[in-house]
XYZ file of C-alpha atoms in Angstrom:
538
model
C 57.163 107.866 -2.776
C 54.350 108.630 -5.195
C 53.509 110.895 -8.066
C 51.185 113.886 -7.779
C 48.170 111.844 -8.969
C 48.267 109.222 -6.246
C 47.319 110.400 -2.742
C 49.784 109.979 0.071
C 48.957 108.310 3.343
C 50.499 111.297 5.079
C 52.368 114.536 4.450
C 54.732 115.841 7.098
C 55.311 119.599 7.116
C 58.694 120.470 8.599
C 62.235 119.057 8.518
C 63.513 120.064 11.924
C 63.829 118.034 15.101
C 60.167 116.976 15.052
C 59.854 116.412 11.299
C 62.914 114.164 11.158
C 61.662 111.884 13.938
C 58.146 111.829 12.525
C 59.527 110.758 9.137
C 61.539 108.031 10.853
C 58.395 106.661 12.503
C 56.381 106.708 9.270
C 59.181 105.078 7.287
C 59.411 102.301 9.887
C 55.768 101.539 9.137
C 56.243 101.496 5.380
C 53.685 104.243 4.819
C 53.487 106.168 1.583
C 54.372 109.657 2.757
C 56.077 112.884 1.771
C 57.794 115.515 3.919
C 57.972 119.167 2.882
C 60.100 122.028 4.163
C 60.632 125.653 3.182
C 64.372 125.474 3.741
C 67.066 124.016 1.508
C 67.984 121.177 3.886
C 67.307 119.561 7.240
C 67.513 121.467 10.479
C 64.467 123.658 11.028
C 65.455 126.242 13.617
C 69.074 125.069 13.436
C 69.112 125.638 9.678
C 67.705 129.151 9.942
C 69.375 130.498 13.068
C 72.958 130.972 11.885
C 73.778 134.126 13.812
C 77.024 134.360 15.808
C 76.684 132.862 19.267
C 73.708 130.625 18.448
C 73.774 127.423 20.516
C 71.747 125.131 22.770
C 70.764 126.278 26.217
C 69.680 122.726 27.034
C 72.521 120.350 27.819
C 73.483 118.789 24.486
C 73.040 115.225 25.710
C 69.431 116.027 26.734
C 68.635 117.770 23.459
C 69.597 114.889 21.198
C 67.180 112.098 20.318
C 66.915 109.176 22.714
C 64.857 106.783 20.572
C 67.903 104.876 19.280
C 70.600 103.394 21.505
C 72.785 102.939 18.445
C 72.512 106.643 17.679
C 73.366 107.542 21.262
C 76.455 105.332 21.046
C 77.634 106.739 17.732
C 77.327 110.478 18.287
C 79.842 112.391 20.415
C 78.836 115.815 21.715
C 81.798 118.187 21.768
C 80.422 120.842 24.135
C 77.976 120.820 27.004
C 75.907 123.348 25.026
C 76.456 122.615 21.389
C 76.774 125.460 18.817
C 74.547 125.824 15.753
C 76.931 124.365 13.136
C 77.369 121.193 15.185
C 73.618 120.959 15.810
C 72.936 121.153 12.091
C 75.588 118.501 11.473
C 73.906 116.264 14.061
C 70.443 116.512 12.497
C 71.835 115.708 9.062
C 73.716 112.769 10.564
C 70.466 111.419 12.005
C 68.536 111.916 8.772
C 71.208 110.193 6.698
C 71.759 107.377 9.196
C 68.116 106.374 8.861
C 67.973 107.081 5.111
C 65.262 109.717 5.478
C 66.403 112.168 2.806
C 64.487 110.258 0.123
C 61.174 111.303 1.690
C 61.879 115.036 1.897
C 61.366 117.799 -0.639
C 63.147 120.984 0.292
C 62.621 124.545 -0.945
C 58.939 123.645 -0.736
C 56.962 126.227 1.213
C 53.387 125.210 1.921
C 51.016 127.986 0.964
C 47.680 126.347 1.677
C 46.043 123.217 3.028
C 42.388 122.624 2.126
C 40.208 119.840 3.531
C 37.983 118.006 1.014
C 35.098 116.509 2.942
C 33.673 114.598 -0.016
C 36.637 112.215 -0.268
C 38.310 112.927 3.081
C 41.635 114.180 1.800
C 43.751 117.281 2.254
C 44.953 119.225 -0.770
C 48.356 120.699 0.054
C 49.584 123.444 -2.278
C 53.058 124.997 -2.406
C 53.953 128.584 -3.254
C 55.246 127.234 -6.584
C 51.749 126.051 -7.463
C 52.563 122.356 -7.070
C 49.914 120.462 -5.157
C 49.643 117.107 -3.392
C 46.773 115.102 -1.984
C 47.029 113.235 1.292
C 44.812 111.422 3.775
C 46.598 112.863 6.806
C 48.716 115.953 7.461
C 51.186 116.085 10.343
C 52.561 119.554 11.090
C 56.018 119.711 12.690
C 56.574 123.456 12.503
C 58.214 124.332 15.795
C 57.322 126.896 18.425
C 59.570 129.737 17.236
C 59.716 129.585 13.459
C 57.789 132.625 12.234
C 60.002 135.687 12.683
C 58.528 138.953 13.963
C 59.912 142.213 12.584
C 58.375 145.377 14.057
C 56.964 147.969 11.689
C 59.282 150.950 12.033
C 58.771 154.051 9.929
C 61.370 154.312 7.157
C 62.884 150.857 7.687
C 62.874 150.225 3.945
C 65.056 153.293 3.331
C 68.055 152.060 5.336
C 71.174 152.052 3.160
C 73.041 149.235 4.884
C 72.257 145.598 5.569
C 69.246 144.834 7.777
C 67.777 141.456 8.662
C 66.162 139.399 11.401
C 68.456 136.931 13.164
C 66.261 134.115 11.800
C 67.188 135.264 8.297
C 70.936 135.577 8.852
C 72.534 135.488 5.390
C 74.255 132.372 4.101
C 77.222 134.438 2.930
C 79.629 135.758 5.590
C 78.537 139.056 7.135
C 81.233 141.692 7.550
C 81.247 142.671 11.232
C 84.809 143.810 11.831
C 84.961 147.557 12.234
C 81.257 148.021 11.432
C 78.733 150.184 13.258
C 76.112 147.637 14.268
C 72.728 148.138 15.865
C 70.912 145.265 17.603
C 67.220 145.726 18.353
C 66.088 143.405 21.118
C 67.592 141.775 24.213
C 65.735 138.475 24.471
C 67.459 135.105 24.293
C 68.737 135.651 20.747
C 69.816 139.233 21.334
C 71.736 138.248 24.455
C 73.614 135.529 22.577
C 74.570 137.688 19.620
C 75.467 140.821 21.609
C 77.904 138.871 23.780
C 79.440 137.171 20.747
C 80.056 140.199 18.519
C 80.821 142.961 21.037
C 84.585 142.523 20.752
C 84.504 142.204 16.959
C 82.446 145.126 15.690
C 83.642 148.702 15.558
C 80.664 150.097 17.461
C 77.696 148.228 18.910
C 74.483 150.019 19.831
C 71.900 147.935 21.689
C 68.291 149.088 21.563
C 66.515 147.577 24.555
C 62.801 147.781 25.281
C 62.469 145.175 28.036
C 65.483 143.854 29.944
C 65.576 140.137 30.707
C 66.993 138.213 33.591
C 69.936 136.141 32.454
C 72.497 133.929 34.174
C 75.711 132.261 32.983
C 75.504 129.288 30.639
C 78.825 127.980 31.995
C 79.586 126.060 28.837
C 82.701 123.909 28.483
C 84.159 121.323 26.089
C 83.330 117.655 26.601
C 86.431 115.480 26.659
C 86.345 111.934 25.210
C 86.451 110.482 28.718
C 83.627 112.740 29.827
C 81.577 111.736 26.790
C 82.121 108.071 27.659
C 80.847 108.799 31.165
C 77.779 110.641 29.829
C 77.055 107.741 27.479
C 77.200 105.281 30.366
C 74.678 107.419 32.272
C 72.161 108.112 29.507
C 69.448 106.044 31.204
C 69.951 107.972 34.431
C 70.006 111.334 32.619
C 66.817 110.594 30.690
C 65.054 109.409 33.831
C 65.822 112.769 35.461
C 64.459 114.510 32.361
C 61.318 112.366 32.599
C 60.798 113.427 36.215
C 61.505 117.092 35.547
C 58.546 119.381 34.939
C 60.427 120.942 32.041
C 62.217 117.906 30.629
C 65.664 119.136 31.720
C 68.365 117.353 33.703
C 67.691 119.496 36.774
C 65.330 118.632 39.624
C 64.183 121.074 42.329
C 65.639 120.949 45.833
C 63.502 118.915 48.227
C 64.315 121.132 51.184
C 61.834 123.923 51.893
C 62.779 127.576 51.514
C 61.464 128.509 54.955
C 63.617 125.867 56.635
C 66.868 127.552 55.587
C 68.649 130.663 56.812
C 69.453 133.618 54.524
C 73.126 132.648 54.733
C 72.372 129.073 53.637
C 70.292 130.310 50.720
C 73.006 132.697 49.599
C 75.648 129.965 49.670
C 73.329 127.629 47.760
C 72.522 130.283 45.147
C 76.226 130.997 44.694
C 76.709 127.298 43.976
C 73.816 127.165 41.500
C 75.048 130.308 39.745
C 78.258 128.485 38.892
C 76.519 125.327 37.670
C 75.662 124.739 34.036
C 72.450 125.635 32.279
C 69.157 126.315 34.025
C 70.330 125.155 37.463
C 69.518 128.430 39.241
C 65.983 128.284 37.860
C 65.213 124.564 37.989
C 67.422 123.045 40.722
C 66.403 125.688 43.264
C 63.868 125.697 46.062
C 60.388 125.141 44.598
C 59.184 128.280 46.356
C 61.547 130.546 44.395
C 59.396 129.888 41.344
C 55.978 129.453 42.951
C 55.888 132.007 45.776
C 56.186 135.745 45.323
C 58.235 136.440 48.446
C 60.850 133.767 47.725
C 61.007 134.813 44.092
C 61.575 138.420 45.121
C 64.581 137.390 47.202
C 66.055 135.328 44.370
C 65.454 138.170 41.913
C 67.357 140.560 44.169
C 70.217 138.041 44.351
C 70.469 137.920 40.549
C 70.164 141.719 40.364
C 73.144 142.014 42.706
C 75.111 139.656 40.488
C 74.379 141.901 37.492
C 75.480 144.984 39.440
C 78.748 143.246 40.303
C 79.437 142.489 36.632
C 78.525 145.848 35.064
C 80.824 148.762 35.860
C 78.385 151.629 35.248
C 75.647 151.567 37.937
C 73.158 153.339 35.657
C 73.710 150.786 32.873
C 73.413 147.954 35.379
C 70.037 149.212 36.607
C 68.827 149.533 33.018
C 69.712 145.860 32.465
C 67.756 144.674 35.535
C 64.077 143.833 34.905
C 61.582 145.738 37.034
C 58.339 144.353 35.583
C 58.758 140.633 36.363
C 60.609 138.346 38.720
C 63.405 135.912 37.923
C 62.174 133.030 35.760
C 58.790 134.609 35.054
C 59.692 134.999 31.379
C 61.712 132.710 29.148
C 65.144 132.761 30.809
C 68.065 133.433 28.455
C 71.455 132.014 29.343
C 74.586 134.001 28.585
C 78.351 134.008 28.240
C 80.007 137.353 29.105
C 76.846 139.224 28.133
C 76.874 141.738 30.955
C 80.611 142.325 30.565
C 79.941 143.471 26.984
C 78.497 146.689 28.410
C 81.837 147.483 30.054
C 83.410 147.882 26.619
C 83.896 151.447 25.317
C 82.458 150.490 21.899
C 79.096 149.321 23.323
C 76.178 151.685 23.957
C 72.858 150.734 25.578
C 69.760 152.675 24.528
C 66.748 152.366 26.834
C 63.752 152.532 24.523
C 61.428 153.158 27.447
C 62.999 156.600 27.806
C 64.306 157.159 24.280
C 62.061 155.253 21.839
C 62.818 154.624 18.177
C 61.022 157.154 16.008
C 62.202 156.030 12.590
C 64.915 154.504 10.463
C 66.545 156.458 7.662
C 69.238 155.718 5.102
C 72.021 156.290 7.654
C 70.695 154.609 10.763
C 68.172 154.819 13.603
C 66.550 157.991 14.902
C 65.301 157.862 18.473
C 63.390 160.604 20.264
C 66.645 162.156 21.472
C 69.480 160.935 19.224
C 70.501 159.662 15.816
C 72.691 156.552 15.616
C 74.712 156.087 12.433
C 74.805 152.403 11.496
C 76.189 150.102 8.807
C 74.107 147.110 9.877
C 70.804 146.636 11.720
C 70.074 143.265 13.335
C 66.517 142.581 14.408
C 66.593 140.268 17.435
C 62.888 140.892 17.879
C 61.580 137.391 18.421
C 58.812 135.410 16.825
C 55.102 135.012 16.322
C 55.404 132.290 18.918
C 53.539 128.987 19.034
C 50.771 129.688 16.517
C 52.659 131.870 14.020
C 53.933 129.156 11.682
C 50.511 127.495 11.443
C 48.750 130.817 10.886
C 51.211 131.606 8.086
C 49.677 128.731 6.087
C 46.183 129.210 4.675
C 44.592 126.200 6.399
C 40.925 125.653 5.634
C 38.998 122.862 7.319
C 35.359 121.793 7.420
C 33.057 124.086 5.398
C 36.063 126.174 4.365
C 36.619 127.662 7.827
C 40.151 128.988 8.342
C 42.289 127.872 11.273
C 43.584 131.401 11.887
C 39.984 132.621 12.164
C 39.179 129.930 14.712
C 42.222 130.989 16.723
C 41.707 134.734 16.265
C 40.665 135.393 19.861
C 42.239 132.390 21.552
C 43.871 129.084 20.726
C 41.770 125.927 20.964
C 43.043 122.337 20.622
C 42.714 118.824 21.925
C 45.904 117.920 23.831
C 47.849 120.294 21.596
C 47.671 117.631 18.879
C 44.420 118.321 16.983
C 41.907 121.147 16.528
C 38.218 120.492 15.953
C 37.026 121.414 12.484
C 40.290 120.272 10.917
C 39.981 116.490 10.530
C 42.987 114.298 9.800
C 45.383 117.101 10.766
C 47.731 116.239 13.621
C 50.210 118.617 15.212
C 53.547 117.646 16.753
C 54.702 120.347 19.133
C 51.490 122.225 18.476
C 49.914 125.036 20.489
C 48.741 123.978 23.966
C 51.191 121.090 24.110
C 54.264 121.270 26.341
C 56.620 122.066 23.464
C 56.713 125.762 24.317
C 57.236 125.173 28.029
C 59.880 122.431 28.085
C 63.131 121.104 26.669
C 61.825 120.838 23.100
C 63.207 117.459 21.907
C 61.988 115.753 25.070
C 58.499 117.043 24.267
C 58.483 116.264 20.564
C 59.568 112.645 20.960
C 56.505 112.180 23.159
C 54.369 114.017 20.598
C 55.642 112.061 17.601
C 55.137 108.728 19.322
C 51.581 109.612 20.373
C 50.584 110.869 16.913
C 52.089 107.771 15.296
C 50.265 105.447 17.700
C 47.023 107.258 16.858
C 47.684 106.748 13.149
C 48.333 103.047 13.799
C 45.002 102.781 15.602
C 43.136 104.658 12.862
C 44.587 102.574 10.049
C 44.088 99.285 11.835
C 40.434 100.243 12.228
C 40.161 101.257 8.552
C 39.025 104.729 9.547
C 39.415 107.530 7.012
C 38.318 110.503 9.130
C 39.448 111.493 12.620
C 38.515 114.677 14.436
C 38.716 115.898 18.015
C 35.346 115.915 19.724
C 33.934 119.155 21.086
C 33.887 117.690 24.597
C 37.535 116.680 24.269
C 38.585 120.103 23.089
C 36.533 121.879 25.765
C 38.121 119.674 28.424
C 41.645 120.422 27.238
C 41.051 124.160 26.879
C 39.805 124.255 30.465
C 42.835 122.296 31.687
C 45.271 124.582 29.833
C 43.542 127.710 31.148
C 43.434 126.378 34.707
C 47.158 125.657 34.750
C 48.152 128.994 33.225
C 45.797 130.955 35.502
C 47.586 129.471 38.513
C 51.099 130.203 37.274
C 52.939 133.047 39.052
C 53.738 134.618 35.669
C 50.124 134.589 34.436
C 50.005 138.399 34.066
C 53.536 138.836 32.692
C 53.739 140.170 29.154
C 55.506 137.333 27.394
C 55.086 134.704 24.705
C 54.799 132.292 27.641
C 51.402 133.845 28.349
C 50.556 134.428 24.690
C 50.498 138.172 25.343
C 48.986 140.114 22.453
C 49.156 143.928 22.773
C 46.792 144.237 19.820
C 43.941 142.221 21.365
C 40.474 143.368 20.348
C 38.594 145.665 22.709
C 36.973 143.680 25.496
C 39.266 140.679 24.915
C 42.036 139.571 27.246
C 45.527 140.322 25.885
C 46.631 136.944 27.270
C 46.170 133.713 25.323
C 46.352 130.089 26.349
C 49.036 128.940 23.919
C 51.086 126.659 26.164
C 50.365 123.907 28.659
C 51.972 124.587 32.032
C 51.123 121.373 33.866
C 54.566 119.936 33.209
C 55.850 117.056 31.114
C 54.961 114.183 33.492
C 51.326 115.263 33.795
C 51.041 115.930 30.069
C 52.299 112.418 29.323
C 49.604 111.039 31.616
C 46.917 112.839 29.649
C 48.275 111.426 26.400
C 48.468 107.930 27.869
C 44.939 108.221 29.236
C 43.661 109.156 25.782
C 45.333 106.115 24.220
C 44.173 103.766 26.985
C 40.571 104.888 26.436
C 40.797 103.993 22.729
C 40.822 107.709 21.967
C 37.247 108.164 23.178
C 37.487 111.949 22.789
C 38.348 111.641 19.103
C 35.573 110.978 16.588
C 36.481 108.320 14.004
C 34.620 107.011 10.977
């Protein structure tokens, strides 16, 4: 640790899954570093997302860190898909086990980062006015950490409680007997709606775009089962390494065309009852890559929804018509569709009855007024780039990062952006962090960034910056992969869709790398093996 007058070797921004591991790697090297986070403690997304029903949709034992065998042996997962309180407990356990708390300063929101070319340092300033100087900055900000709240006329006049799920209050929220409105039916909305439907007095769901969703099929993990999982960690992680998305599911090797409709139906029934993303990831490859096969799978899932929802009109409203199964981020659910069979739950289709305004008593749509005590915004995030754009980052010649990325994102391997020397990103835009099982991606990212720092320091370099050729190469690779994805024209954060794109500009952005984890690792390894020949060092 150092005082404000002595520059740090590095400052880490973020205290979630990525920030904790990055701090561990820097502490192992004895570097003089500081880690900053807006929140009051460790956890990142698992500190902020405290809403009812919040939990993993990756199998717990694939979400946890794998860098330490001792850690794997010591921690017991209690459920196949661990809930938020347990996840937060786990991250604190890791941080304390490796004595990392000493490096972190919480309640420290970074307001600006300014590059000083004359002495090759970053000046990092907090909203409190405190400032620090550092040779390197490593951002560990997560993919979904800048909440999006739509601008609705009169929202500020509402007389009850209203908040985004990401800002769920620390104090208990009274739900029993309340008239609650939930805006949004993405992954978060689906979790919270299913969890609170039988608790609240009345629940009104305001849905703009329905999402495909299949059962999570969660269950407790017994001590014997945990012992078995622990004995198979190497096998589990090898499957994750082979998987395009870093999950413990691999696609079926048999071809779609070689099976009969009856065989497919029986297989899909089996996958529907399996845990997690099995129906998406352990399926025939063609159900994701080919339109005809995807259409058949989508109709299968639609029929499952119709079987679970009593009112045929409600069921059809809950079935997506604008994209096929798996073409957007797939939420997983527990009794979500059954919630709409309850007499206290009302579904409002905003495509036919849009929200006009909010007043002191509730929400006014084009056709109706809904009296509410509480409004919950499950409206998603400024995905991938939002958290970085929320910081005033100025690089070479005072150019702002958000200006560089105004029309489209541009990086080298999702780890650096030209014009912003000595700034590394873990889980940054155009990496695989937005397209995979996040912890699997960030361990790769942390280890690569740390190896780069080792190389830079061993060479006594004080300035590192992605070359223009390197960045052009990576942008072309990212664009090529996304342009060949079956969901390339789907309006989703997967495709970086921006409805407010400037005239003449594509509404789609290249924010995520869709080549898969194994291929991405090869690119990272190739960069290291070439002595980082697409990074300028001096």
